[in-house]
Short mmCIF file of C-alpha atoms in Angstrom, two decimals:
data_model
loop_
_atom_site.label_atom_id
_atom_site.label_comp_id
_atom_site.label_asym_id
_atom_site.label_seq_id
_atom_site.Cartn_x
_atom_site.Cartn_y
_atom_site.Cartn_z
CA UNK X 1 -108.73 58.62 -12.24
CA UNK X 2 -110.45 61.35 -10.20
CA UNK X 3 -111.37 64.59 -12.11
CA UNK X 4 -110.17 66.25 -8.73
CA UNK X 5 -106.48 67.71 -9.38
CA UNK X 6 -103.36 68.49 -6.14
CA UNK X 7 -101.68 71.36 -7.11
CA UNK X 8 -98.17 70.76 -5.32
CA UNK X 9 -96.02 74.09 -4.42
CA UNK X 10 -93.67 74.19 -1.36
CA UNK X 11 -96.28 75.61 0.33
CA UNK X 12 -98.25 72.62 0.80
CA UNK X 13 -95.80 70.37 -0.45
CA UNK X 14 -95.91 68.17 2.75
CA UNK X 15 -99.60 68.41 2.68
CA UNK X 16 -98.69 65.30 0.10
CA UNK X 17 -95.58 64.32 0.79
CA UNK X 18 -94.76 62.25 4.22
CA UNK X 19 -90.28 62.49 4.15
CA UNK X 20 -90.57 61.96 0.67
CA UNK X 21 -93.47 58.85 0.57
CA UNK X 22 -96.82 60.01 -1.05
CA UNK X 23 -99.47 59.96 1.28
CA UNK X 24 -102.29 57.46 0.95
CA UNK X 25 -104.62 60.15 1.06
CA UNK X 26 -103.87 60.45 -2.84
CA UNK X 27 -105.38 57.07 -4.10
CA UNK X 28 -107.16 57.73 -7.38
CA UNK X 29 -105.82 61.35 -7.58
CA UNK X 30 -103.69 63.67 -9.81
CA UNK X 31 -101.01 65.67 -8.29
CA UNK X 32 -99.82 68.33 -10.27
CA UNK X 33 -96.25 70.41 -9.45
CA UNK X 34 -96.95 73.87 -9.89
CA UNK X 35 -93.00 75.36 -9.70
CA UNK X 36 -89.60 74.46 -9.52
CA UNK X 37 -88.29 73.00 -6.69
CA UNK X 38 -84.12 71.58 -5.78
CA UNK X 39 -82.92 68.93 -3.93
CA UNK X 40 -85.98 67.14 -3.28
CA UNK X 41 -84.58 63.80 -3.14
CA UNK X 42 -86.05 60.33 -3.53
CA UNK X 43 -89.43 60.41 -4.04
CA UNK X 44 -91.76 57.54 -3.21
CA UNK X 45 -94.71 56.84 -4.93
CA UNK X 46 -96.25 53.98 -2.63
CA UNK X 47 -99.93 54.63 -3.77
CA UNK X 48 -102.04 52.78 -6.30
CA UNK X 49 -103.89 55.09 -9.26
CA UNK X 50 -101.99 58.03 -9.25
CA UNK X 51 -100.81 60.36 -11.80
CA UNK X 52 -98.20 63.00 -11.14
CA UNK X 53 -97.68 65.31 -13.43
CA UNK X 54 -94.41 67.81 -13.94
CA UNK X 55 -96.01 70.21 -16.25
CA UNK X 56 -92.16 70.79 -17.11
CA UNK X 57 -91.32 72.68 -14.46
CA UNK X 58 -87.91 71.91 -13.71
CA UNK X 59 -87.20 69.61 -10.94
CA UNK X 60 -83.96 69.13 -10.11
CA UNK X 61 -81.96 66.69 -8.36
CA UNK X 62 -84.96 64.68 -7.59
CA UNK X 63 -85.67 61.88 -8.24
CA UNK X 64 -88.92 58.76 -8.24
CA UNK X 65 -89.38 55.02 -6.92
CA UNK X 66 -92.72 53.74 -8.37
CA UNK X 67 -93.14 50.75 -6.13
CA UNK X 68 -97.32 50.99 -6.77
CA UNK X 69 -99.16 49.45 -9.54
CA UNK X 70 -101.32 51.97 -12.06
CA UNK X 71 -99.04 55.01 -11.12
CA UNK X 72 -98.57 57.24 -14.54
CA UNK X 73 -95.56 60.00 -14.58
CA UNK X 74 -95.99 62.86 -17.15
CA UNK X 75 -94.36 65.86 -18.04
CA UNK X 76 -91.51 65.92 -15.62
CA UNK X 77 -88.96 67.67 -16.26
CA UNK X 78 -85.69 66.43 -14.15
CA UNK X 79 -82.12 67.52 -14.35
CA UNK X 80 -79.54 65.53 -12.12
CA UNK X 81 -76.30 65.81 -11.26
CA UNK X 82 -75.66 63.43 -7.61
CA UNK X 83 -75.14 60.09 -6.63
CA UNK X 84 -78.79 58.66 -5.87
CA UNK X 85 -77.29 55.38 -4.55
CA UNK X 86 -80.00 55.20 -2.52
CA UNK X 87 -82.56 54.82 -5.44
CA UNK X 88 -79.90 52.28 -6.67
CA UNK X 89 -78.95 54.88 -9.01
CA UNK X 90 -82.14 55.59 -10.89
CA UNK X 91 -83.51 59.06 -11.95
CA UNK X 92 -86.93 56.89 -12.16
CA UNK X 93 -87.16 53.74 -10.91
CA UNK X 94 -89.70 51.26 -11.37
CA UNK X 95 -91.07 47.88 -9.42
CA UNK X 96 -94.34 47.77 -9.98
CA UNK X 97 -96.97 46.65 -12.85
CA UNK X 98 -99.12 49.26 -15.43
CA UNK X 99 -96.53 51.95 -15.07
CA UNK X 100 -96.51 54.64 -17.66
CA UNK X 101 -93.82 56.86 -17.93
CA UNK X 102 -94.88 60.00 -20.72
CA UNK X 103 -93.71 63.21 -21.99
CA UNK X 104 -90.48 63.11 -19.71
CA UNK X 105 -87.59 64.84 -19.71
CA UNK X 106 -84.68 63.43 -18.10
CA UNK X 107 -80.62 65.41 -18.45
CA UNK X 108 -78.54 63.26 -15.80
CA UNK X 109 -74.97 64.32 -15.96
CA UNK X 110 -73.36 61.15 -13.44
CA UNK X 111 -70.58 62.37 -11.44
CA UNK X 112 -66.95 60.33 -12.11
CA UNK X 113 -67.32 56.65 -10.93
CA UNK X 114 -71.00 56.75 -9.66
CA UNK X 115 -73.25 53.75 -10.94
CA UNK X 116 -76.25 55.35 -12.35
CA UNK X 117 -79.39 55.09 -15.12
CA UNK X 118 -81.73 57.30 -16.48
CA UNK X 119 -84.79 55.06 -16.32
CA UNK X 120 -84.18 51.34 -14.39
CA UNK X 121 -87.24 48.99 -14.24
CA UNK X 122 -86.89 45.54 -12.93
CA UNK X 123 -89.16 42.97 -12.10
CA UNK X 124 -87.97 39.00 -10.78
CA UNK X 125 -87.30 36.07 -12.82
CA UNK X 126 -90.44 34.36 -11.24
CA UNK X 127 -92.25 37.38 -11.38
CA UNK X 128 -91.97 39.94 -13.74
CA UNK X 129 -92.80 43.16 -14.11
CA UNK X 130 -95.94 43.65 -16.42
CA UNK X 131 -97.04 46.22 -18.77
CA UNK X 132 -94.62 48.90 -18.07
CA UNK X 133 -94.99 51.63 -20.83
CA UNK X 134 -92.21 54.55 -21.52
CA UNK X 135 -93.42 56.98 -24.18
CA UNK X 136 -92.58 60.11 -26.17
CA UNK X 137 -90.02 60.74 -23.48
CA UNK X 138 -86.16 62.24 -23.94
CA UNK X 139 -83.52 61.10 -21.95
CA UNK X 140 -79.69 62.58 -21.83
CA UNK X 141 -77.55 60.83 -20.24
CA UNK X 142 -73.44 61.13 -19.67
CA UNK X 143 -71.87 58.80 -17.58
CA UNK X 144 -68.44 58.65 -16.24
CA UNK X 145 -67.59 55.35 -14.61
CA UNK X 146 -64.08 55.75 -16.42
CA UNK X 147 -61.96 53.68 -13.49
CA UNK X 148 -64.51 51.83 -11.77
CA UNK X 149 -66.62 48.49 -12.33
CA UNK X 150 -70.19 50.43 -11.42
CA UNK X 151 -72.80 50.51 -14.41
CA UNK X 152 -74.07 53.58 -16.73
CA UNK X 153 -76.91 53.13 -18.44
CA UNK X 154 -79.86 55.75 -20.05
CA UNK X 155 -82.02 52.76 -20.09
CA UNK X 156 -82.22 49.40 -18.24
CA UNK X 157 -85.52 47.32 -18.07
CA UNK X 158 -85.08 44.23 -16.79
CA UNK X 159 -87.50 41.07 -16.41
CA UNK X 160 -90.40 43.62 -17.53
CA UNK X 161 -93.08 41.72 -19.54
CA UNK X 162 -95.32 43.07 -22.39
CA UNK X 163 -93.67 46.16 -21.76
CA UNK X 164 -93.70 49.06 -24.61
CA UNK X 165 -91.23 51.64 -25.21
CA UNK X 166 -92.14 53.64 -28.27
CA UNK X 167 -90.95 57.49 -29.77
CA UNK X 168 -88.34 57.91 -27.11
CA UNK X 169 -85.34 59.90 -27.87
CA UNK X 170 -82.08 58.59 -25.93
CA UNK X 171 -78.99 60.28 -26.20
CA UNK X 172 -75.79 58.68 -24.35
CA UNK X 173 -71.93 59.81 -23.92
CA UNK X 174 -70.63 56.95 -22.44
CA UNK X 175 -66.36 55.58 -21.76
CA UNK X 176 -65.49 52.41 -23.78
CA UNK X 177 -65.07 49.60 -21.25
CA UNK X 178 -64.11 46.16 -20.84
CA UNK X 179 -67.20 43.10 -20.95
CA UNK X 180 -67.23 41.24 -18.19
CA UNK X 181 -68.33 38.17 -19.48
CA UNK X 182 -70.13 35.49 -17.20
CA UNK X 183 -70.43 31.89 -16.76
CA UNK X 184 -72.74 31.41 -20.17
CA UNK X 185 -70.42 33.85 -21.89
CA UNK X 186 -72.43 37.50 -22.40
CA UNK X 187 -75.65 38.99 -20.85
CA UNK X 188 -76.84 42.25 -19.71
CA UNK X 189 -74.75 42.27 -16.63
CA UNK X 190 -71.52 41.93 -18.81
CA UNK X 191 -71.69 45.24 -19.74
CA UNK X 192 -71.27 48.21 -17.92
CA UNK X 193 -71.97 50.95 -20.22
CA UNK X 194 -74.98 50.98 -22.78
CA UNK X 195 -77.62 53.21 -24.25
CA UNK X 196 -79.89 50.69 -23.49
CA UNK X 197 -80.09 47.68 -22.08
CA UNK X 198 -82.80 45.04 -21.72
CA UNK X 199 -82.79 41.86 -20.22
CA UNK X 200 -85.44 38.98 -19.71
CA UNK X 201 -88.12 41.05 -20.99
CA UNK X 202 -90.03 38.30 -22.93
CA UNK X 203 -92.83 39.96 -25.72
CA UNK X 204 -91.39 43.69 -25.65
CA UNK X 205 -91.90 46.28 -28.32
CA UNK X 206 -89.32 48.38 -28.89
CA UNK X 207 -90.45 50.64 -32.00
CA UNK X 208 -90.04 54.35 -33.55
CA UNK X 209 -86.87 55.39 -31.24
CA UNK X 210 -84.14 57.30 -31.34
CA UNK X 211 -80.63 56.11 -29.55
CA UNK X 212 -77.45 58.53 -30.08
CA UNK X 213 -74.32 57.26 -28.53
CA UNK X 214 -71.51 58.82 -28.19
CA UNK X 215 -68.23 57.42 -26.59
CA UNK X 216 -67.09 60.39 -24.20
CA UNK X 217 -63.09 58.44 -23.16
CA UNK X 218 -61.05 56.28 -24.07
CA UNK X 219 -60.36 53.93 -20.83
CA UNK X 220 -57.17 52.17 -20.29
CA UNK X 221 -58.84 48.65 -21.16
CA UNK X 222 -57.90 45.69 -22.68
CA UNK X 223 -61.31 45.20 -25.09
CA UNK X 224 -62.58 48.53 -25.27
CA UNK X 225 -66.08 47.76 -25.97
CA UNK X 226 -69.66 49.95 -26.40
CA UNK X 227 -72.96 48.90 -27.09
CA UNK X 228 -75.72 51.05 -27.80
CA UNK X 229 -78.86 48.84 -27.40
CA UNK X 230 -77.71 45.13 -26.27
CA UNK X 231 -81.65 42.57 -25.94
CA UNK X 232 -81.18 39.41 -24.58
CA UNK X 233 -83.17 36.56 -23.15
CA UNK X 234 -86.01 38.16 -24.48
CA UNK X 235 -88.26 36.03 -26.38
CA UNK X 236 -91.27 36.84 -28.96
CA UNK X 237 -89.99 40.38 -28.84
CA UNK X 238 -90.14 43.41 -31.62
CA UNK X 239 -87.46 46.02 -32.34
CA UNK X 240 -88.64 48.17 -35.51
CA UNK X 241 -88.38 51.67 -36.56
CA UNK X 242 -86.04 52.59 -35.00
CA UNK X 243 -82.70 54.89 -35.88
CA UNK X 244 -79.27 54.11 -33.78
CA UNK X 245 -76.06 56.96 -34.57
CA UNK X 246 -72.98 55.78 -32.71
CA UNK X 247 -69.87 57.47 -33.16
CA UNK X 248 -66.40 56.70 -31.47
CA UNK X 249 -63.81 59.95 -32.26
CA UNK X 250 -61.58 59.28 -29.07
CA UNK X 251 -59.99 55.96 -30.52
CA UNK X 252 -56.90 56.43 -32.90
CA UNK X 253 -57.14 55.06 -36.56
CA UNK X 254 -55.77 51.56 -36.57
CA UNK X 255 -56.45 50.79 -32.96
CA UNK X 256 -59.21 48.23 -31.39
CA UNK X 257 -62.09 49.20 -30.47
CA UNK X 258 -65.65 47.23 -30.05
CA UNK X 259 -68.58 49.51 -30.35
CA UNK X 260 -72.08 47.61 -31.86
CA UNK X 261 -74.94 49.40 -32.68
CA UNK X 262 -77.36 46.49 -31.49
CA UNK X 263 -76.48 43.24 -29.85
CA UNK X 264 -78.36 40.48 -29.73
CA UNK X 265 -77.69 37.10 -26.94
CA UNK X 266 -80.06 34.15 -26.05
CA UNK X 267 -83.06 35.12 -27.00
CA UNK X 268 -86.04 33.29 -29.54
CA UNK X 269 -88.75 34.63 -31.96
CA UNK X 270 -86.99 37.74 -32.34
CA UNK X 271 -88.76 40.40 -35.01
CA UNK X 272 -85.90 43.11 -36.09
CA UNK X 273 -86.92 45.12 -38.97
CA UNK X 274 -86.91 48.70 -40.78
CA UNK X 275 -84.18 49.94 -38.52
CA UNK X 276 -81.70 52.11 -39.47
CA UNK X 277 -77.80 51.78 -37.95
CA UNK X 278 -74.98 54.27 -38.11
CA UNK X 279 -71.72 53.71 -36.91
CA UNK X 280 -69.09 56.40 -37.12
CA UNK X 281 -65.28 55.74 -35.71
CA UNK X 282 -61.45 57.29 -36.56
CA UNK X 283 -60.24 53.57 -34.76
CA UNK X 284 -61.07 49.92 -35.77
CA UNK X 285 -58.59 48.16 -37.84
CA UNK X 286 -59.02 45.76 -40.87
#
């Protein structure tokens, strides 16, 4: 990276910025916010080498498509409250190879019925995505898709390979909802609530994390069903170190309900160790 550092402000803001694409002009550069800013939008980041860093400033309702390989986000500090449909849903979102997400903070509060995620990476089944990194970051998510199909998830990496996610804290207050389960029974798309999910993400390391979930309503559903980390079709893989609290006080003692702290479908070579699950619920029944 360049030594040479673009402090961003809304005074030059669109000295950087094109509509919300990063110029080219910041190949091999750091771009550094400076202040707060609102309502920013999508954010493109289009250009290869880059680092932009939040320096915790508070940005909010804005939000970042990495479609550019080598691009590192640090230190941003976003708090979300809209529909970003047009980032299919994503407070970051991520297409591209040698990513690094670090030091983020991340408090999306989804409004009722809105698909959303915290952090969404996805890559092809012919192609996938390749060493996407997500570190030391904290992520709060509460979703509300209480009467709709639409999917809310802190953390969804799909078809990423060699990726690492280490020392993340994820916290999640999520509505028990029904699996939709597909042609080979269940996979990642069956479920449309979940901590985190990860799918097709073949030699991933998943190690010293923290998931909290919390289930935030009881829908009218017949299988009212949670997960808070669900792998699957994701071979040669590691999940270790890692602590997973899930508590369910909405459901009524003696009544059904299906909330698993980690779930595990089609996969091979799987390495699960040292981790430490806690499930708390007033329902369930013998």
């Amino acid at each position: 990276m360049s030594d040479f550092d673009n402090r961003d402000n809304s005074d030059n803001f669109d000295d950087y910025f094109d509509e919300g694409v990063l110029k080219s002009m910041c190949r091999d550069k750091t771009i550094i916010f400076t202040q707060d800013f609102e309502n920013l939008g999508k954010l493109v980041i289009g250009v290869e080498n880059v680092t932009i860093k939040g320096n915790d400033f508070q940005l909010k309702n804005t939000v970042f498509e990495v479609i550019s390989n080598h691009v590192t986000l640090s230190n941003l500090n976003l708090e979300l409250d809209s529909d970003f449909s047009n980032n299919d849903g994503a407070a970051i979102e991520v297409v591209s190879d040698n990513v690094c997400l670090s030091n983020l903070n991340i408090n999306y509060v989804v409004p009722t019925n809105v698909g959303a995620y915290g952090i969404y990476a996805e890559g092809q089944k012919n192609k996938a995505l390749k060493n996407l990194k997500i570190i030391n970051s904290y992520i709060n998510f509460e979703g509300h898709n209480n009467d709709l199909n639409v999917y809310n998830c802190a953390l969804k990496l799909v078809d990423c390979k060699d990726a690492l996610v280490e020392n993340n804290t994820i916290v999640s207050a999520l509505p028990v909802k029904d699996i939709i389960f597909g042609a080979e029974g269940a996979e990642l798309a069956s479920d449309l609530v979940l901590t985190v999910g990860i799918e097709g993400c073949d030699h991933i390391i998943f190690v010293g994390n923290k998931l909290y979930s919390e289930v935030n309503k009881r829908t009218d559903c017949r299988y009212p069903s949670l997960d808070t980390m669900l792998i699957s079709k994701s071979d040669n893989s590691i999940i270790y170190n890692n602590s997973i609290y899930m508590t369910d006080f909405l459901t009524y003692p003696g009544t059904e309900n299906y909330i698993y702290g980690l779930d595990i479908y089609n996969l091979n070579n799987l390495t699960v160790a040292k981790n430490n699950i806690t499930i708390i619920t007033t329902g369930g029944k013998l």
